[in-house]
């Protein structure tokens, strides 16, 4: 019996100052690692922006993209 797979959101943050890439499971998790001054946008503003796979956020400090982790269903 196959278990239905869950869609998992991945938020990719690329810092332009050093070309580093960071991956998070939620928008809130970004702010556990970075201060709003480091990425140039606060949590509330990023939530209101409407980040999606088709609509990444970019400023002079970073690019934030939203995507989905592709997995295979777990076998039982």
CSV table of C-alpha atoms in Angstrom, one decimal:
chain,number,residue,atom,x,y,z
A,1,UNK,CA,0.0,0.0,0.0
A,2,UNK,CA,1.5,3.4,-1.0
A,3,UNK,CA,1.2,6.3,1.3
A,4,UNK,CA,0.2,9.5,-0.4
A,5,UNK,CA,3.1,11.9,-0.6
A,6,UNK,CA,3.0,15.3,1.1
A,7,UNK,CA,4.1,18.4,-0.8
A,8,UNK,CA,6.9,20.1,1.0
A,9,UNK,CA,7.7,23.7,0.6
A,10,UNK,CA,11.3,24.8,0.3
A,11,UNK,CA,12.4,28.4,0.6
A,12,UNK,CA,15.8,29.2,-1.1
A,13,UNK,CA,17.7,32.3,0.0
A,14,UNK,CA,20.6,33.4,-2.1
A,15,UNK,CA,22.8,36.1,-0.5
A,16,UNK,CA,24.2,38.3,-3.2
A,17,UNK,CA,27.2,39.6,-1.1
A,18,UNK,CA,28.9,36.2,-1.0
A,19,UNK,CA,26.8,34.1,-3.4
A,20,UNK,CA,25.8,31.7,-0.6
A,21,UNK,CA,22.7,29.6,-0.8
A,22,UNK,CA,20.5,28.6,2.2
A,23,UNK,CA,17.4,26.4,2.2
A,24,UNK,CA,14.5,26.6,4.7
A,25,UNK,CA,11.2,24.8,5.4
A,26,UNK,CA,9.3,28.0,6.0
A,27,UNK,CA,9.5,31.8,5.8
A,28,UNK,CA,9.7,32.0,9.6
A,29,UNK,CA,12.8,29.7,9.7
A,30,UNK,CA,14.7,32.3,7.6
A,31,UNK,CA,14.5,34.7,10.6
A,32,UNK,CA,16.0,32.1,13.0
A,33,UNK,CA,19.2,32.4,11.0
A,34,UNK,CA,19.2,35.9,9.6
A,35,UNK,CA,18.2,39.3,10.9
A,36,UNK,CA,16.0,41.5,8.7
A,37,UNK,CA,18.9,43.8,8.1
A,38,UNK,CA,20.9,41.0,6.6
A,39,UNK,CA,18.4,40.2,4.0
A,40,UNK,CA,16.7,43.5,3.6
A,41,UNK,CA,13.1,42.6,4.4
A,42,UNK,CA,11.1,41.8,7.5
A,43,UNK,CA,9.0,38.7,8.1
A,44,UNK,CA,5.7,40.5,7.9
A,45,UNK,CA,6.6,42.2,4.6
A,46,UNK,CA,7.9,39.0,3.1
A,47,UNK,CA,4.6,37.2,4.0
A,48,UNK,CA,2.6,40.1,2.5
A,49,UNK,CA,4.7,40.0,-0.7
A,50,UNK,CA,3.1,36.8,-1.8
A,51,UNK,CA,6.2,34.8,-2.5
A,52,UNK,CA,5.6,31.9,-5.0
A,53,UNK,CA,7.5,29.8,-7.5
A,54,UNK,CA,6.4,32.2,-10.2
A,55,UNK,CA,7.1,35.4,-8.1
A,56,UNK,CA,10.5,35.4,-6.3
A,57,UNK,CA,11.5,38.3,-4.1
A,58,UNK,CA,14.7,40.2,-4.9
A,59,UNK,CA,16.5,43.2,-3.5
A,60,UNK,CA,20.1,44.4,-3.4
A,61,UNK,CA,21.0,41.9,-0.7
A,62,UNK,CA,19.3,38.7,-1.6
A,63,UNK,CA,17.0,36.7,-3.8
A,64,UNK,CA,14.3,34.6,-2.1
A,65,UNK,CA,12.6,31.8,-4.1
A,66,UNK,CA,9.9,29.4,-3.1
A,67,UNK,CA,9.8,25.9,-4.5
A,68,UNK,CA,8.6,22.4,-3.7
A,69,UNK,CA,10.7,19.4,-2.7
A,70,UNK,CA,10.0,16.4,-5.0
A,71,UNK,CA,9.8,13.1,-3.3
A,72,UNK,CA,8.6,9.6,-3.9
A,73,UNK,CA,5.8,8.1,-1.9
A,74,UNK,CA,6.8,5.9,1.1
A,75,UNK,CA,6.1,2.2,0.8
A,76,UNK,CA,4.3,0.5,3.7
